Tab-separated table of C-alpha atoms in Angstrom:
chain	number	residue	atom	x	y	z
A	1	UNK	CA	20.796	-50.341	2.909
A	2	UNK	CA	17.329	-50.292	0.601
A	3	UNK	CA	15.648	-47.371	1.025
A	4	UNK	CA	12.008	-47.505	2.152
A	5	UNK	CA	8.398	-46.852	-0.202
A	6	UNK	CA	7.726	-44.152	2.449
A	7	UNK	CA	10.784	-42.657	1.361
A	8	UNK	CA	10.485	-42.956	-2.275
A	9	UNK	CA	7.366	-42.496	-2.717
A	10	UNK	CA	6.052	-38.837	-4.321
A	11	UNK	CA	3.802	-36.884	-2.367
A	12	UNK	CA	-0.003	-37.359	-2.829
A	13	UNK	CA	-1.138	-34.822	-5.009
A	14	UNK	CA	-4.363	-32.702	-3.726
A	15	UNK	CA	-7.547	-34.005	-4.319
A	16	UNK	CA	-10.159	-31.685	-6.241
A	17	UNK	CA	-12.321	-31.334	-2.889
A	18	UNK	CA	-9.202	-30.704	-0.980
A	19	UNK	CA	-8.359	-27.773	-3.525
A	20	UNK	CA	-11.969	-26.218	-3.236
A	21	UNK	CA	-11.674	-26.293	-0.069
A	22	UNK	CA	-8.880	-24.579	0.160
A	23	UNK	CA	-10.052	-21.888	-2.560
A	24	UNK	CA	-13.517	-21.695	-0.296
A	25	UNK	CA	-11.196	-20.979	2.758
A	26	UNK	CA	-9.160	-17.924	0.724
A	27	UNK	CA	-12.655	-16.844	0.219
A	28	UNK	CA	-13.981	-17.105	3.543
A	29	UNK	CA	-11.030	-14.925	4.977
A	30	UNK	CA	-10.700	-12.068	1.994
A	31	UNK	CA	-14.490	-12.159	0.844
A	32	UNK	CA	-13.196	-9.188	-1.240
A	33	UNK	CA	-12.594	-11.470	-3.787
A	34	UNK	CA	-15.882	-12.021	-4.803
A	35	UNK	CA	-16.815	-8.466	-5.006
A	36	UNK	CA	-13.727	-7.793	-6.934
A	37	UNK	CA	-14.481	-10.981	-9.559
A	38	UNK	CA	-18.102	-9.624	-9.931
A	39	UNK	CA	-17.349	-5.976	-10.184
A	40	UNK	CA	-14.811	-7.090	-13.250
A	41	UNK	CA	-17.703	-9.137	-14.651
A	42	UNK	CA	-20.022	-6.314	-14.365
A	43	UNK	CA	-17.467	-3.430	-15.986
A	44	UNK	CA	-16.481	-5.966	-18.873
A	45	UNK	CA	-20.132	-6.545	-19.775
A	46	UNK	CA	-20.948	-2.937	-19.657
A	47	UNK	CA	-17.874	-1.535	-21.294
A	48	UNK	CA	-16.653	-4.807	-23.835
A	49	UNK	CA	-13.064	-3.582	-23.008
A	50	UNK	CA	-12.589	-3.335	-19.457
A	51	UNK	CA	-10.188	-6.777	-19.702
A	52	UNK	CA	-8.624	-5.586	-22.759
A	53	UNK	CA	-4.857	-6.193	-22.413
A	54	UNK	CA	-3.831	-1.967	-22.838
A	55	UNK	CA	-6.437	-1.139	-20.170
A	56	UNK	CA	-5.141	-4.235	-17.487
A	57	UNK	CA	-1.953	-2.739	-18.305
A	58	UNK	CA	-2.953	0.497	-17.288
A	59	UNK	CA	-4.977	-0.401	-13.934
A	60	UNK	CA	-1.738	-2.224	-12.921
A	61	UNK	CA	0.249	0.834	-13.629
A	62	UNK	CA	-2.022	2.997	-11.534
A	63	UNK	CA	-2.180	0.339	-8.791
A	64	UNK	CA	1.117	0.436	-8.442
A	65	UNK	CA	2.203	3.544	-6.821
A	66	UNK	CA	-0.847	2.841	-4.358
A	67	UNK	CA	0.648	-0.849	-3.454
A	68	UNK	CA	4.059	0.702	-3.069
A	69	UNK	CA	2.785	2.798	-0.069
A	70	UNK	CA	-0.492	0.548	0.919
A	71	UNK	CA	2.370	-2.501	1.897
A	72	UNK	CA	4.462	-0.875	4.513
A	73	UNK	CA	1.348	1.010	5.734
A	74	UNK	CA	-0.164	-1.853	6.295
A	75	UNK	CA	2.459	-3.690	8.369
A	76	UNK	CA	2.418	-0.547	10.555
A	77	UNK	CA	-1.627	-0.556	10.980
A	78	UNK	CA	-1.280	-4.261	12.173
A	79	UNK	CA	1.285	-3.487	14.712
A	80	UNK	CA	-1.182	-0.904	16.092
A	81	UNK	CA	-0.081	2.641	14.451
A	82	UNK	CA	-0.908	5.117	11.550
A	83	UNK	CA	0.398	7.288	8.818
A	84	UNK	CA	-1.899	10.104	7.640
A	85	UNK	CA	0.837	12.064	6.468
A	86	UNK	CA	1.644	9.766	3.713
A	87	UNK	CA	0.349	12.072	0.846
A	88	UNK	CA	2.122	14.905	1.820
A	89	UNK	CA	4.945	13.113	2.067
A	90	UNK	CA	4.549	11.913	-1.310
A	91	UNK	CA	4.613	15.391	-2.344
A	92	UNK	CA	7.678	16.449	-0.488
A	93	UNK	CA	9.683	13.441	-1.582
A	94	UNK	CA	8.704	13.850	-5.220
A	95	UNK	CA	9.611	17.392	-5.305
A	96	UNK	CA	12.812	17.110	-3.456
A	97	UNK	CA	13.695	14.210	-6.339
A	98	UNK	CA	12.775	16.590	-9.263
A	99	UNK	CA	14.424	19.473	-8.069
A	100	UNK	CA	17.361	17.144	-7.603
A	101	UNK	CA	17.331	15.873	-10.900
A	102	UNK	CA	16.185	18.841	-12.812
A	103	UNK	CA	17.297	22.310	-11.171
A	104	UNK	CA	19.908	20.861	-9.567
A	105	UNK	CA	21.381	18.272	-12.350
A	106	UNK	CA	21.904	15.430	-10.208
A	107	UNK	CA	21.934	12.086	-11.605
A	108	UNK	CA	18.978	9.955	-11.417
A	109	UNK	CA	20.064	7.631	-8.786
A	110	UNK	CA	21.091	10.331	-6.300
A	111	UNK	CA	18.064	12.388	-6.943
A	112	UNK	CA	15.588	9.581	-6.579
A	113	UNK	CA	17.839	8.561	-3.152
A	114	UNK	CA	17.512	12.687	-1.853
A	115	UNK	CA	13.803	12.255	-2.507
A	116	UNK	CA	13.506	8.798	-0.318
A	117	UNK	CA	15.993	10.241	2.573
A	118	UNK	CA	13.534	13.274	2.880
A	119	UNK	CA	10.872	10.791	3.175
A	120	UNK	CA	12.728	8.339	5.909
A	121	UNK	CA	13.405	11.724	7.731
A	122	UNK	CA	9.361	12.914	7.692
A	123	UNK	CA	8.789	8.565	8.808
A	124	UNK	CA	11.488	9.268	11.542
A	125	UNK	CA	10.025	12.587	13.281
A	126	UNK	CA	6.552	10.586	13.340
A	127	UNK	CA	8.311	7.542	14.964
A	128	UNK	CA	10.244	9.452	17.410
A	129	UNK	CA	6.942	11.069	18.530
A	130	UNK	CA	4.322	8.138	18.015
A	131	UNK	CA	6.536	5.121	19.401
A	132	UNK	CA	9.402	7.106	21.808
A	133	UNK	CA	7.238	9.857	23.269
A	134	UNK	CA	4.127	7.797	23.236
A	135	UNK	CA	1.951	10.718	21.235
A	136	UNK	CA	-1.189	9.561	19.117
A	137	UNK	CA	-0.250	8.620	15.810
A	138	UNK	CA	-3.388	9.868	14.617
A	139	UNK	CA	-3.059	13.206	16.006
A	140	UNK	CA	0.649	13.277	15.119
A	141	UNK	CA	0.491	12.473	11.465
A	142	UNK	CA	-2.774	14.498	10.949
A	143	UNK	CA	-0.552	17.429	12.497
A	144	UNK	CA	2.374	16.024	9.919
A	145	UNK	CA	-0.152	15.989	6.860
A	146	UNK	CA	-0.996	19.814	7.388
A	147	UNK	CA	2.931	20.662	8.091
A	148	UNK	CA	4.357	18.750	5.539
A	149	UNK	CA	2.389	19.927	2.770
A	150	UNK	CA	2.846	23.477	4.402
A	151	UNK	CA	7.013	22.585	4.128
A	152	UNK	CA	6.717	21.341	0.405
A	153	UNK	CA	4.876	24.541	-0.618
A	154	UNK	CA	7.360	26.607	1.528
A	155	UNK	CA	10.533	24.990	0.028
A	156	UNK	CA	8.860	24.646	-3.895
A	157	UNK	CA	6.192	27.595	-4.345
A	158	UNK	CA	6.660	27.308	-7.732
A	159	UNK	CA	5.552	24.343	-10.065
A	160	UNK	CA	8.718	22.124	-11.230
A	161	UNK	CA	8.952	20.306	-14.446
A	162	UNK	CA	11.762	19.157	-16.994
A	163	UNK	CA	13.613	16.639	-14.843
A	164	UNK	CA	15.522	15.034	-17.555
A	165	UNK	CA	15.314	11.802	-19.787
A	166	UNK	CA	17.541	9.728	-17.177
A	167	UNK	CA	14.640	10.853	-14.332
A	168	UNK	CA	12.118	9.749	-16.838
A	169	UNK	CA	13.006	6.054	-16.562
A	170	UNK	CA	11.823	5.647	-13.599
A	171	UNK	CA	8.264	5.972	-14.236
A	172	UNK	CA	8.533	5.110	-18.036
A	173	UNK	CA	10.926	2.367	-18.582
A	174	UNK	CA	9.755	-1.397	-18.825
A	175	UNK	CA	11.550	-4.225	-17.251
A	176	UNK	CA	11.255	-7.234	-19.122
A	177	UNK	CA	8.331	-5.918	-21.133
A	178	UNK	CA	6.384	-5.005	-17.656
A	179	UNK	CA	6.418	-1.121	-16.591
A	180	UNK	CA	8.846	0.046	-14.207
A	181	UNK	CA	6.688	0.588	-11.169
A	182	UNK	CA	4.531	-2.427	-11.645
A	183	UNK	CA	7.655	-4.522	-11.292
A	184	UNK	CA	8.945	-1.982	-8.055
A	185	UNK	CA	5.742	-2.563	-6.271
A	186	UNK	CA	5.695	-6.370	-7.358
A	187	UNK	CA	9.214	-6.197	-5.309
A	188	UNK	CA	7.707	-4.543	-2.848
A	189	UNK	CA	4.443	-6.824	-1.747
A	190	UNK	CA	6.490	-10.133	-2.419
A	191	UNK	CA	9.289	-8.876	0.548
A	192	UNK	CA	6.190	-7.253	2.797
A	193	UNK	CA	4.462	-10.774	2.055
A	194	UNK	CA	7.697	-12.781	2.925
A	195	UNK	CA	8.919	-10.463	5.912
A	196	UNK	CA	5.232	-10.829	7.807
A	197	UNK	CA	4.902	-14.496	7.013
A	198	UNK	CA	8.286	-15.804	7.290
A	199	UNK	CA	10.365	-13.791	9.574
A	200	UNK	CA	10.553	-13.401	13.464
A	201	UNK	CA	9.947	-9.396	12.845
A	202	UNK	CA	6.608	-10.054	11.233
A	203	UNK	CA	5.500	-11.978	14.153
A	204	UNK	CA	6.388	-9.396	16.656
A	205	UNK	CA	4.573	-6.691	14.025
A	206	UNK	CA	1.385	-9.101	15.074
A	207	UNK	CA	2.658	-9.490	18.647
A	208	UNK	CA	2.708	-5.828	19.033
A	209	UNK	CA	-0.366	-4.903	17.557
A	210	UNK	CA	-2.457	-7.657	19.184
A	211	UNK	CA	-1.087	-6.332	22.866
A	212	UNK	CA	1.768	-4.126	23.625
A	213	UNK	CA	2.645	-4.592	27.186
A	214	UNK	CA	2.514	-8.489	26.584
A	215	UNK	CA	4.899	-8.038	23.559
A	216	UNK	CA	7.137	-5.801	25.602
A	217	UNK	CA	7.268	-8.292	28.661
A	218	UNK	CA	7.999	-10.943	25.813
A	219	UNK	CA	11.088	-9.711	24.879
A	220	UNK	CA	9.977	-7.555	22.028
A	221	UNK	CA	11.528	-4.597	20.782
A	222	UNK	CA	7.985	-2.858	20.930
A	223	UNK	CA	9.328	0.923	19.987
A	224	UNK	CA	12.212	-0.207	17.758
A	225	UNK	CA	9.961	-2.348	15.049
A	226	UNK	CA	7.116	0.200	14.549
A	227	UNK	CA	9.758	3.291	14.765
A	228	UNK	CA	11.194	1.356	11.841
A	229	UNK	CA	8.168	0.753	10.079
A	230	UNK	CA	7.441	4.628	10.215
A	231	UNK	CA	10.298	4.861	8.583
A	232	UNK	CA	9.704	2.686	5.723
A	233	UNK	CA	6.232	3.780	5.291
A	234	UNK	CA	8.015	7.529	4.860
A	235	UNK	CA	10.563	6.325	2.401
A	236	UNK	CA	7.702	4.248	0.279
A	237	UNK	CA	5.878	7.326	-0.031
A	238	UNK	CA	8.700	9.510	-1.139
A	239	UNK	CA	9.047	6.577	-3.792
A	240	UNK	CA	5.830	7.306	-5.061
A	241	UNK	CA	6.693	10.653	-5.568
A	242	UNK	CA	9.667	10.059	-7.580
A	243	UNK	CA	7.555	7.970	-9.500
A	244	UNK	CA	4.761	10.156	-10.056
A	245	UNK	CA	6.895	13.029	-10.840
A	246	UNK	CA	9.055	10.908	-13.488
A	247	UNK	CA	5.555	10.072	-15.091
A	248	UNK	CA	4.187	13.730	-15.258
A	249	UNK	CA	7.804	15.404	-15.667
A	250	UNK	CA	6.352	17.969	-13.012
A	251	UNK	CA	5.419	18.356	-9.631
A	252	UNK	CA	3.113	20.624	-7.628
A	253	UNK	CA	3.351	21.123	-3.966
A	254	UNK	CA	-0.376	22.233	-3.477
A	255	UNK	CA	-1.586	19.177	-4.965
A	256	UNK	CA	0.667	16.511	-5.631
A	257	UNK	CA	-0.304	13.493	-3.303
A	258	UNK	CA	-3.319	15.008	-2.082
A	259	UNK	CA	-5.654	12.825	-1.077
A	260	UNK	CA	-3.294	10.042	-1.461
A	261	UNK	CA	-3.553	9.128	2.116
A	262	UNK	CA	-7.529	8.267	2.357
A	263	UNK	CA	-6.621	6.340	-1.331
A	264	UNK	CA	-4.058	4.028	0.244
A	265	UNK	CA	-5.546	3.564	3.924
A	266	UNK	CA	-9.035	2.542	1.847
A	267	UNK	CA	-6.606	-0.215	0.170
A	268	UNK	CA	-5.668	-1.309	3.734
A	269	UNK	CA	-8.841	-1.545	4.976
A	270	UNK	CA	-10.510	-2.814	2.338
A	271	UNK	CA	-7.648	-5.523	2.334
A	272	UNK	CA	-8.892	-6.568	5.886
A	273	UNK	CA	-6.296	-5.250	8.064
A	274	UNK	CA	-7.883	-4.128	11.579
A	275	UNK	CA	-7.737	-0.815	11.907
A	276	UNK	CA	-7.173	-1.664	16.156
A	277	UNK	CA	-3.931	-3.339	15.006
A	278	UNK	CA	-2.949	-7.261	15.108
A	279	UNK	CA	-4.327	-9.128	12.060
A	280	UNK	CA	-4.132	-8.583	8.296
A	281	UNK	CA	-2.185	-10.007	5.365
A	282	UNK	CA	-0.293	-8.401	2.140
A	283	UNK	CA	-2.632	-10.652	0.071
A	284	UNK	CA	-5.488	-9.045	1.756
A	285	UNK	CA	-3.875	-5.461	0.823
A	286	UNK	CA	-3.151	-5.953	-2.505
A	287	UNK	CA	-6.942	-7.408	-3.517
A	288	UNK	CA	-7.660	-3.966	-1.781
A	289	UNK	CA	-5.195	-1.836	-4.218
A	290	UNK	CA	-6.982	-4.153	-7.126
A	291	UNK	CA	-10.137	-3.284	-6.138
A	292	UNK	CA	-9.797	0.410	-6.058
A	293	UNK	CA	-7.930	0.627	-9.288
A	294	UNK	CA	-10.403	-1.795	-10.953
A	295	UNK	CA	-13.297	0.650	-9.520
A	296	UNK	CA	-11.866	3.624	-10.880
A	297	UNK	CA	-11.122	2.401	-14.530
A	298	UNK	CA	-14.401	1.144	-15.060
A	299	UNK	CA	-15.817	4.041	-13.800
A	300	UNK	CA	-14.474	6.507	-15.955
A	301	UNK	CA	-14.738	3.921	-18.953
A	302	UNK	CA	-18.365	4.331	-18.420
A	303	UNK	CA	-17.928	8.018	-18.202
A	304	UNK	CA	-19.130	8.732	-14.672
A	305	UNK	CA	-18.339	12.011	-13.290
A	306	UNK	CA	-15.362	12.194	-11.015
A	307	UNK	CA	-17.748	13.450	-7.787
A	308	UNK	CA	-19.337	10.283	-8.055
A	309	UNK	CA	-16.068	8.331	-8.313
A	310	UNK	CA	-15.299	9.755	-5.049
A	311	UNK	CA	-18.378	8.803	-3.547
A	312	UNK	CA	-18.148	5.605	-4.792
A	313	UNK	CA	-15.271	5.199	-3.178
A	314	UNK	CA	-16.436	5.941	0.099
A	315	UNK	CA	-19.244	3.902	-0.258
A	316	UNK	CA	-16.823	1.287	-1.017
A	317	UNK	CA	-14.789	1.621	2.319
A	318	UNK	CA	-17.459	1.262	4.351
A	319	UNK	CA	-19.099	-1.696	2.396
A	320	UNK	CA	-15.405	-3.085	2.521
A	321	UNK	CA	-15.461	-2.495	5.992
A	322	UNK	CA	-18.310	-4.149	6.958
A	323	UNK	CA	-17.620	-7.143	4.703
A	324	UNK	CA	-14.670	-7.987	6.307
A	325	UNK	CA	-15.893	-7.347	10.033
A	326	UNK	CA	-19.199	-9.614	9.298
A	327	UNK	CA	-18.033	-12.178	6.499
A	328	UNK	CA	-16.034	-14.601	8.338
A	329	UNK	CA	-18.724	-14.420	11.280
A	330	UNK	CA	-21.596	-15.559	8.992
A	331	UNK	CA	-19.588	-18.049	7.133
A	332	UNK	CA	-18.258	-19.656	10.092
């Protein structure tokens, strides 16, 4: 039996016009791409070294720890919840991992798993209170921000250090020439994007965020899915704490992760995730993470004082939220 021409003909390549249309659609959905490109151009013209390979590697490494938490937090926000305790969870998880590796002499794998278990436990408490008892996620996680920080200071009142060369691998090793934190972040981003776009669970996350009652009536488990996202977010925060402790070879209960919840939430909102839930994408979150990383790095290269950098981050959050809100409406 002969094969028809339609069966054997290769697919027609997309025309430049079609590719341009797709590119325009991407910009419309993620207007932050324009702002990021312009900012990179300004920093390069101002410093002359912003796009140097070494500097770009530094931005990627610094942004990696934010991305590891931003992706699961974005999924949680899309489902209609919020976690403001990730900074304190980062501190407690990093301290627990460092304590196991240094003081207790455990293997790096055991130390990291111990830290992840601590972070997952914090996330489980948040999940039970918010998803199963129906308490406000904002109030619960705001309270946990303080409670977990206090617990970390109670358990580890003194700074910890000297975690060993094995534990240092987590933050300092290179895999195929790429820093280990960047590889871990890439895996988190790819996994999060595939889950959200290609699995029934990802569709359920959107459905819960859009209308929790309707999702429940359609047979979706509206408690278990956000609960698991709380647990994963807590574990991710603890992993970031372990990475930072590995890089610095030290951890301090009072300052580790301080303000991190603001940074990661800013990245999520800049990436176009609606705080009310129901919309967002992992690609947008990645843009938000890179935007904050590039902004901080560029301002540092220019010698801008820290307090101005904090102000710039706040302004970026407001401007990015406005751009994400008005941009798609003005270009329809």
